Coordinates of C-alpha atoms and ligand atoms in Angstrom, one line a residue:
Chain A
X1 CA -0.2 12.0 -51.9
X2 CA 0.2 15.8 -53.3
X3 CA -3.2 17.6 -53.7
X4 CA -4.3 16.3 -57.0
X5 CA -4.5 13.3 -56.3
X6 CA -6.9 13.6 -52.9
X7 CA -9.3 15.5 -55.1
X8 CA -9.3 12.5 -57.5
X9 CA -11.0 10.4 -54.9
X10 CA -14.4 12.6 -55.2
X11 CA -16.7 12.1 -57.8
X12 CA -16.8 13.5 -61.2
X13 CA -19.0 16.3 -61.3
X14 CA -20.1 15.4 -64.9
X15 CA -21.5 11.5 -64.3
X16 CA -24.5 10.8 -67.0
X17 CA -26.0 7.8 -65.0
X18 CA -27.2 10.5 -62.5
X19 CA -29.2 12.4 -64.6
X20 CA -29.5 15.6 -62.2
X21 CA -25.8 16.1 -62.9
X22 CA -26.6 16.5 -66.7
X23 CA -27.6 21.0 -66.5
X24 CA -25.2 21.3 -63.0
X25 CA -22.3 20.7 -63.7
X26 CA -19.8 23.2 -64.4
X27 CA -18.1 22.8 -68.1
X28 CA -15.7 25.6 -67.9
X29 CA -12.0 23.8 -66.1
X30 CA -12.2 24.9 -62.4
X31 CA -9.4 27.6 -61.6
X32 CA -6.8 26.9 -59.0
X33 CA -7.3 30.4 -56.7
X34 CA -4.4 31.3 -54.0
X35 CA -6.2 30.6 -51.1
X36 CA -7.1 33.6 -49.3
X37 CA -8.2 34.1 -45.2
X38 CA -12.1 34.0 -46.4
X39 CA -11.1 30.0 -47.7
X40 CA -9.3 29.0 -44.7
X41 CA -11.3 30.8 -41.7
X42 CA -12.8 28.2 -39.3
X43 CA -16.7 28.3 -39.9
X44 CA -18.1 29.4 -36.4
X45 CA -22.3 27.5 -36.6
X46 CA -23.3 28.9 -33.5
X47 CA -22.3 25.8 -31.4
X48 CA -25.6 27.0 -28.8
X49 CA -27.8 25.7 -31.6
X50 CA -26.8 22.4 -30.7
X51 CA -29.2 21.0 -28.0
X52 CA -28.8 18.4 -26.0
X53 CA -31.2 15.9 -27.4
X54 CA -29.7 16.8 -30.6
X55 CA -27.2 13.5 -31.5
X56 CA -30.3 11.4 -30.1
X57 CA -32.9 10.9 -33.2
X58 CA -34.9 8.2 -31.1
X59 CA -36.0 10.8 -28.9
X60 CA -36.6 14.2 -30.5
X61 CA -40.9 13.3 -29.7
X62 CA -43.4 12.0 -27.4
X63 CA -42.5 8.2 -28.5
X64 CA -40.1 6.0 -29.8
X65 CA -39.6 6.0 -33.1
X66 CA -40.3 2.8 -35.6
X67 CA -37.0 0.8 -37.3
X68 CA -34.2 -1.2 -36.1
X69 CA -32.1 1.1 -33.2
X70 CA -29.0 1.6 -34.3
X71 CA -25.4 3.4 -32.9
X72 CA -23.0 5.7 -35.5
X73 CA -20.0 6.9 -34.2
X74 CA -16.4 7.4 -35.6
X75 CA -13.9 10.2 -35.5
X76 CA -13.2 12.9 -37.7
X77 CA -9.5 13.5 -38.9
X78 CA -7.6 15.9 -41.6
X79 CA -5.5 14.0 -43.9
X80 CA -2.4 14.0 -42.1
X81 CA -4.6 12.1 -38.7
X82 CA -4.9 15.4 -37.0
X83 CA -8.6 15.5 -35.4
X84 CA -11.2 17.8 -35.9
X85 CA -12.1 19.0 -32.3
X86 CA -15.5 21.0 -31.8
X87 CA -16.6 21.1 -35.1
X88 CA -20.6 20.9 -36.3
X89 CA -21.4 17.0 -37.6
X90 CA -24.7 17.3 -39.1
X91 CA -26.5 14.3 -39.9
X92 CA -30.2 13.8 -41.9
X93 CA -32.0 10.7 -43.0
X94 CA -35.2 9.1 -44.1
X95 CA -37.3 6.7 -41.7
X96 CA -36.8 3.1 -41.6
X97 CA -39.8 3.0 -44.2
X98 CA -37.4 5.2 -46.7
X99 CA -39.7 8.2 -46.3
X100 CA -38.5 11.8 -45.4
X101 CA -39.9 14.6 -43.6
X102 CA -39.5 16.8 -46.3
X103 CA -43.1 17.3 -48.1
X104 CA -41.7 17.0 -51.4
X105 CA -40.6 13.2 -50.5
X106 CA -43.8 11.8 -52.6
X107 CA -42.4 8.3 -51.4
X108 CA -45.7 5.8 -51.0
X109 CA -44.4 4.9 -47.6
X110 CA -45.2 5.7 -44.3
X111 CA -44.3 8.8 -42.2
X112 CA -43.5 8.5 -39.0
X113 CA -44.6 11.1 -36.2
X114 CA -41.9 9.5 -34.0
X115 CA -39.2 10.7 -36.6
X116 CA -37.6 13.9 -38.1
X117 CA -34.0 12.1 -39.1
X118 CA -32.2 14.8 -38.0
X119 CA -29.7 15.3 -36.1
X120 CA -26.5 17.6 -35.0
X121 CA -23.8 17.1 -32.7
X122 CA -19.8 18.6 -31.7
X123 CA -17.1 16.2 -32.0
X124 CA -15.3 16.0 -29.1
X125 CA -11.1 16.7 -28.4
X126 CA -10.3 13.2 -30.3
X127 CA -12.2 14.5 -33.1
X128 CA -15.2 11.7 -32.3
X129 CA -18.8 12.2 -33.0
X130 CA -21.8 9.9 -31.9
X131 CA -25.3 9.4 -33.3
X132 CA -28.5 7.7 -31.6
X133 CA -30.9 6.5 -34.6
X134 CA -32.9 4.5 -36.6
X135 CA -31.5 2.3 -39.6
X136 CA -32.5 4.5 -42.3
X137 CA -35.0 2.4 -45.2
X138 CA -34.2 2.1 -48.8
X139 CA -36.1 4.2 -51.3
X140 CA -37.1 4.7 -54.7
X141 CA -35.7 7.8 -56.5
X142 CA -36.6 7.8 -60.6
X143 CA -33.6 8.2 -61.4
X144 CA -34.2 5.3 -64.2
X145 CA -36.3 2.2 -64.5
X146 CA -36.5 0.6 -60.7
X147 CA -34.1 3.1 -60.0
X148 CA -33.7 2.5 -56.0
X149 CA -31.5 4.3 -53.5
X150 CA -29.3 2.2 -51.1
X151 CA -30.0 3.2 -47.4
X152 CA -27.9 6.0 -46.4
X153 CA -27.3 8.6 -44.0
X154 CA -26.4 12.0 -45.3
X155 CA -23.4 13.7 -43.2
X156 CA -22.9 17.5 -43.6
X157 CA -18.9 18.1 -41.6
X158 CA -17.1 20.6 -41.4
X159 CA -12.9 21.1 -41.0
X160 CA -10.7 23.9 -39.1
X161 CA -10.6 25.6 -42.8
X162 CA -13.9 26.4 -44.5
X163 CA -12.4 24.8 -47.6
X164 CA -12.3 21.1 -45.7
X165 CA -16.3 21.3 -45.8
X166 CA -17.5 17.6 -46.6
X167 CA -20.9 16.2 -47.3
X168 CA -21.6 12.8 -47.9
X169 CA -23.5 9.9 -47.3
X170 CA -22.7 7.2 -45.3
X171 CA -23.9 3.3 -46.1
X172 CA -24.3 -0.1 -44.7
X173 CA -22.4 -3.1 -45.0
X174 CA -23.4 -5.2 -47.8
X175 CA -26.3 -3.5 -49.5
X176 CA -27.7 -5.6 -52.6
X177 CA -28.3 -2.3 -53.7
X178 CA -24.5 -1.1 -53.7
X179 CA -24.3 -2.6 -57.5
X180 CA -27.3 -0.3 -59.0
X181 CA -26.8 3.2 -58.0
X182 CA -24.7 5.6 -59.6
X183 CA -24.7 7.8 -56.9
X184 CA -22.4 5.5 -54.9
X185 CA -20.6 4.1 -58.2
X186 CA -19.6 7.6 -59.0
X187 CA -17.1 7.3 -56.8
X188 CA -14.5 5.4 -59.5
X189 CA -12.4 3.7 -56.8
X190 CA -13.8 1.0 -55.3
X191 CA -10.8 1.7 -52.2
X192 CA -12.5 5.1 -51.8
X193 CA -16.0 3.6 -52.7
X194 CA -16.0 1.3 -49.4
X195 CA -14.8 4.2 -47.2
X196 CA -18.3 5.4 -47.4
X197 CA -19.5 1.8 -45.9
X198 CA -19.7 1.9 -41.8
X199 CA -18.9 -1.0 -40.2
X200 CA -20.7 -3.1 -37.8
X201 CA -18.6 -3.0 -34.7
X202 CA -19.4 -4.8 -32.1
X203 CA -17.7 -3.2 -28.9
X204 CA -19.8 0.3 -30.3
X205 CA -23.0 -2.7 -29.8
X206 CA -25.1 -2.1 -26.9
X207 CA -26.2 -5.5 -25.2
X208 CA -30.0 -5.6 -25.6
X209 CA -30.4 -2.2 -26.9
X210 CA -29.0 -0.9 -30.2
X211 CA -26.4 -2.5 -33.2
X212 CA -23.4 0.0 -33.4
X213 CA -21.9 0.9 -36.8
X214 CA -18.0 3.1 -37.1
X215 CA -17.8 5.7 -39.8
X216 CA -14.5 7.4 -39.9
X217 CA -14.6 10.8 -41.7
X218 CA -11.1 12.0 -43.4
X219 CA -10.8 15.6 -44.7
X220 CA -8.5 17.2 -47.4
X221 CA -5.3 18.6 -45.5
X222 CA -5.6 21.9 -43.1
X223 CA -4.1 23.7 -45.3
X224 CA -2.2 27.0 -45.2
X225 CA -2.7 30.4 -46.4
X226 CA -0.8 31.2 -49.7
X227 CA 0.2 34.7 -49.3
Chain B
X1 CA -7.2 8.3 -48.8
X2 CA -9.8 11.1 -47.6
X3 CA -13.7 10.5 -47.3
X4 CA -15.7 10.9 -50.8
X5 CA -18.6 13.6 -51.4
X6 CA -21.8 12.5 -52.1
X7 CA -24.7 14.3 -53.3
X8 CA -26.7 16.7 -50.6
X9 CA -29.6 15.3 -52.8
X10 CA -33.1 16.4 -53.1
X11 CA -34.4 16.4 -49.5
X12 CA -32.2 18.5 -46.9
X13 CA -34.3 21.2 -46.3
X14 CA -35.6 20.1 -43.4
X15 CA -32.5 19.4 -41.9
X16 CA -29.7 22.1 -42.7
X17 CA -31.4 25.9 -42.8
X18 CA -31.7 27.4 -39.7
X19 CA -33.3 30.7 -38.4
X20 CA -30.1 33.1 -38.5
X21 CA -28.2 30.7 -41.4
X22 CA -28.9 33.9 -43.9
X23 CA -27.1 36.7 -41.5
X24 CA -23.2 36.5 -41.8
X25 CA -21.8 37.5 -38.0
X26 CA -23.5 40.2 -36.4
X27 CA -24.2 43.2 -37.5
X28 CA -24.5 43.2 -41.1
X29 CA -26.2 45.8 -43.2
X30 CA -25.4 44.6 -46.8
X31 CA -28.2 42.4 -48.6
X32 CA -26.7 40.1 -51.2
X33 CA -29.1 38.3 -52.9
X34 CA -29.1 36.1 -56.3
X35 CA -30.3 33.1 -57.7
X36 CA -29.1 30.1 -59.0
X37 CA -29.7 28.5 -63.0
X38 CA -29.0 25.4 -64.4
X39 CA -27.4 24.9 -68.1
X40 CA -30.3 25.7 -69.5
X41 CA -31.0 29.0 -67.1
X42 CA -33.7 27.1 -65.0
X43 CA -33.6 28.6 -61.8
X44 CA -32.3 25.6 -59.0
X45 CA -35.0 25.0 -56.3
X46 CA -32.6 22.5 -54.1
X47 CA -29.4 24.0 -53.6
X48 CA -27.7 24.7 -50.3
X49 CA -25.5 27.9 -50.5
X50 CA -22.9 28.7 -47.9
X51 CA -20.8 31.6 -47.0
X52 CA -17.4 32.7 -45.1
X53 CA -14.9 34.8 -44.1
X54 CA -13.2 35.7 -40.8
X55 CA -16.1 37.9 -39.9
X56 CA -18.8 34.9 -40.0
X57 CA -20.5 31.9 -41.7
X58 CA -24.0 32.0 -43.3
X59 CA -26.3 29.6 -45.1
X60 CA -29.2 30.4 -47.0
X61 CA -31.3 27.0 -49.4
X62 CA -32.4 28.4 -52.4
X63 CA -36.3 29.1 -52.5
X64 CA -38.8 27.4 -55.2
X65 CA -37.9 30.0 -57.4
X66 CA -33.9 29.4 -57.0
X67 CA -33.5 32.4 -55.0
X68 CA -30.8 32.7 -51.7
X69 CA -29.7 35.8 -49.8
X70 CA -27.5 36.9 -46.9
X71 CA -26.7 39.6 -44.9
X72 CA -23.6 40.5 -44.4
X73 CA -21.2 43.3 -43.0
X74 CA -18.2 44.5 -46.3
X75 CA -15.4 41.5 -45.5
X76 CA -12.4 43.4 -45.2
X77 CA -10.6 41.6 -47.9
X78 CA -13.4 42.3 -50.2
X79 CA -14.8 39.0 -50.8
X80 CA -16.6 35.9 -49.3
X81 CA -15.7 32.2 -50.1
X82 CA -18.8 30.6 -51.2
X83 CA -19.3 26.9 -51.6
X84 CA -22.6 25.1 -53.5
X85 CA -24.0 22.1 -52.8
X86 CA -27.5 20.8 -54.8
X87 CA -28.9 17.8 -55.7
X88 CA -27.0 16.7 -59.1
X89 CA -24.0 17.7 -57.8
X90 CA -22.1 15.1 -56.1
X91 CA -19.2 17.4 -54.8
X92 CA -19.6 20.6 -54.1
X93 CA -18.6 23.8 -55.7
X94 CA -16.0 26.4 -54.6
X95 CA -16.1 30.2 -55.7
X96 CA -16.4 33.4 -55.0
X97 CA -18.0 37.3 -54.2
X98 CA -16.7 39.8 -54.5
X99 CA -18.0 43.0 -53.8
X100 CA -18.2 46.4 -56.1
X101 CA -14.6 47.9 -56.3
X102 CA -13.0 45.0 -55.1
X103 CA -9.5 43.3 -56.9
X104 CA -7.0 41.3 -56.7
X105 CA -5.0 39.1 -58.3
X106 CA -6.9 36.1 -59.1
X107 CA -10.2 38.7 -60.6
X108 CA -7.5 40.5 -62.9
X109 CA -6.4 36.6 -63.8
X110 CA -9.5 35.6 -65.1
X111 CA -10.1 38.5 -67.8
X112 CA -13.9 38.6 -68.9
X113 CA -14.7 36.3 -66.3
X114 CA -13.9 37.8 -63.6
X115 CA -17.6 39.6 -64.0
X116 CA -19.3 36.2 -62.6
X117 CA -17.5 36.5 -59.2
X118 CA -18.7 40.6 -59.3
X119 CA -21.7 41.4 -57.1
X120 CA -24.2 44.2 -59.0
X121 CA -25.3 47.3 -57.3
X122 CA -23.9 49.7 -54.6
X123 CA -24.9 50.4 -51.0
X124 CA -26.7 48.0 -49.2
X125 CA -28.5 45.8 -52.2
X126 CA -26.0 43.7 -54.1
X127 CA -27.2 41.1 -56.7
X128 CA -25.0 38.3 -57.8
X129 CA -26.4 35.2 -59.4
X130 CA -24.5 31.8 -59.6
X131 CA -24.6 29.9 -63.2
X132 CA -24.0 26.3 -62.8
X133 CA -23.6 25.8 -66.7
X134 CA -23.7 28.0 -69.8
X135 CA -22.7 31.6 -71.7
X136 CA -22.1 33.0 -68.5
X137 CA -21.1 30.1 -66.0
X138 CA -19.9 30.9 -62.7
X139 CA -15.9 30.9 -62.2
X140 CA -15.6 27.7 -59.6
X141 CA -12.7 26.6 -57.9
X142 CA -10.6 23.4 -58.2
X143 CA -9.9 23.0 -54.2
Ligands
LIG301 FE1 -31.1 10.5 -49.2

């Protein structure tokens, strides 16, 4: 698969049925630049910021948050398998009502002071990250008429080259929602589509504690500088 | 086949700044500020703007008003990679600054362009604003 073609699994940046896209996306044809060391350096986040309660968003306050406890964990890999060792995964998320923190999040639903939805972690030498949570609610957005968002995670990862940088959204098996959001269907390949649907996974399943769900993360190539 | 993008969407705020995201490595004494428009030269309240070169990573949200800044040492090869995320876009955008009196080979490719990758001012204050859309839209990288 030459270059091209992995960028042709991300969405368009002009999609009408997201209406936000309509005044931000670029209309000039993006320029193919020689890669230079300021593309390629490996972003160093400060890995001290990164506490140790951090990957565990069931108990970041003085109780337990409300919702359905829930395990996400999966690796993150290059396109040619390699794995992406002790690199910032950033993950953020409403509450299991569909509300965020975030006081612009007008959402009719309940807050909960149990919950931030936010959390950070390293991945470790195999490239794996893992995630402590609550299953995230659905939510509406007004995007169009009934216009409801399919529960998500957002993931913010990064690569060995600052160019690999990825955010995205990860989803849940078999959401009736799936079929009504064009955030999701903006991704034209259904192949490329379910890549952003975790799994349920039963050996990640703790026994009388929390369902466990496997999202693999792939990245463009590493790839090398030009000059 | 590699993972998707999806949107950053309207709500990370909360989640992504952090206290020293804005200062690029240490020491720093450049200010670079700017702001982002829309198509029709709305400033953007919910974009995420990020920062690199071998000397450091920064990360600054844009304010209510669209505004984002960093502070930053001169790179040594006279220019940061910068990459955009917002809500309504559902990948993000690669580009570039460059700093006063800076070229190279891609700037003299891009002819009257070029000026959208140029920071303003001298010393310590640069401006240099990103356009998503329009007249004078931002130079952004297919990567
Ligand atoms: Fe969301």
């Amino acid at each position: 698969m030459d270059e091209l073609d992995e960028l042709g699994v991300h969405p368009p940046l002009d999609w009408p049925d997201y209406r936000s896209t309509r005044l931000r996306h670029p209309k000039r044809p993006l320029v193919q630049p020689r890669l230079g060391a300021a593309d390629l350096a490996s972003p160093y986040l400060g890995h001290e910021r990164v506490g140790e309660l951090d990957h565990d968003l069931t108990r970041q306050h003085a109780g337990e948050p409300l919702g359905e406890r829930i395990i996400v964990t999966g690796r993150v890999t290059d396109a040619d398998g390699r794995p992406v060792r002790n690199q910032l995964v950033e993950v953020w998320q409403a509450n299991a009502a569909g509300r965020y923190v975030q006081k612009e999040d007008q959402h009719p639903a309940p807050l909960d002071p149990n919950f931030t939805g936010v959390g950070r972690c390293l991945t470790d030498d195999d490239g794996a990250y893992r995630f402590i949570t609550i299953k995230p609610g659905a939510y509406p957005w007004r995007n169009h008429e009934n216009a409801w968002r399919p529960a998500h995670i957002h993931f913010s990862v990064f690569g060995t080259a600052f160019v690999q940088r990825l955010v995205t959204q990860m989803y849940f098996p078999g959401d009736p929602l799936f079929e009504h959001d064009p955030i999701f269907n903006s991704i034209r390949d259904p192949k490329a589509r379910d890549l952003l649907v975790s799994r349920f996974d039963l050996d990640t399943t703790v026994p009388e504690w929390a369902l466990g769900y496997r999202f693999d993360i792939v990245l463009g190539r590493t790839p090398m500088e030009d000059s | 086949m590699i993972t998707p993008s999806q949107t950053v969407g309207p709500f990370f705020k909360f989640a992504l700044p952090y206290d020293k995201g804005p200062h690029v490595g240490e020491g720093g004494t450049v200010r670079l500020s700017g702001t982002v428009y829309d198509g029709a030269g709305e400033p953007v309240p919910d974009a995420l703007i990020e920062v690199n070169h071998p000397g450091g990573y920064g990360r600054c949200e844009t304010d209510e008003s669209g505004n984002f800044h960093f502070v930053t040492a001169r790179p040594d090869a006279g220019h940061l990679s910068v990459i955009v995320n917002a809500r309504g876009l559902l990948r993000h955008l690669v580009t570039r600054v460059y700093f006063p009196g800076a070229r190279d080979e891609l700037l003299e490719s891009l002819g009257e362009r070029a000026a959208t990758l140029v920071a303003a001012g001298d010393g310590d204050d640069l401006r240099w604003d990103i356009r998503l859309q329009g007249d004078r839209e931002t130079v952004f990288f297919r990567v």
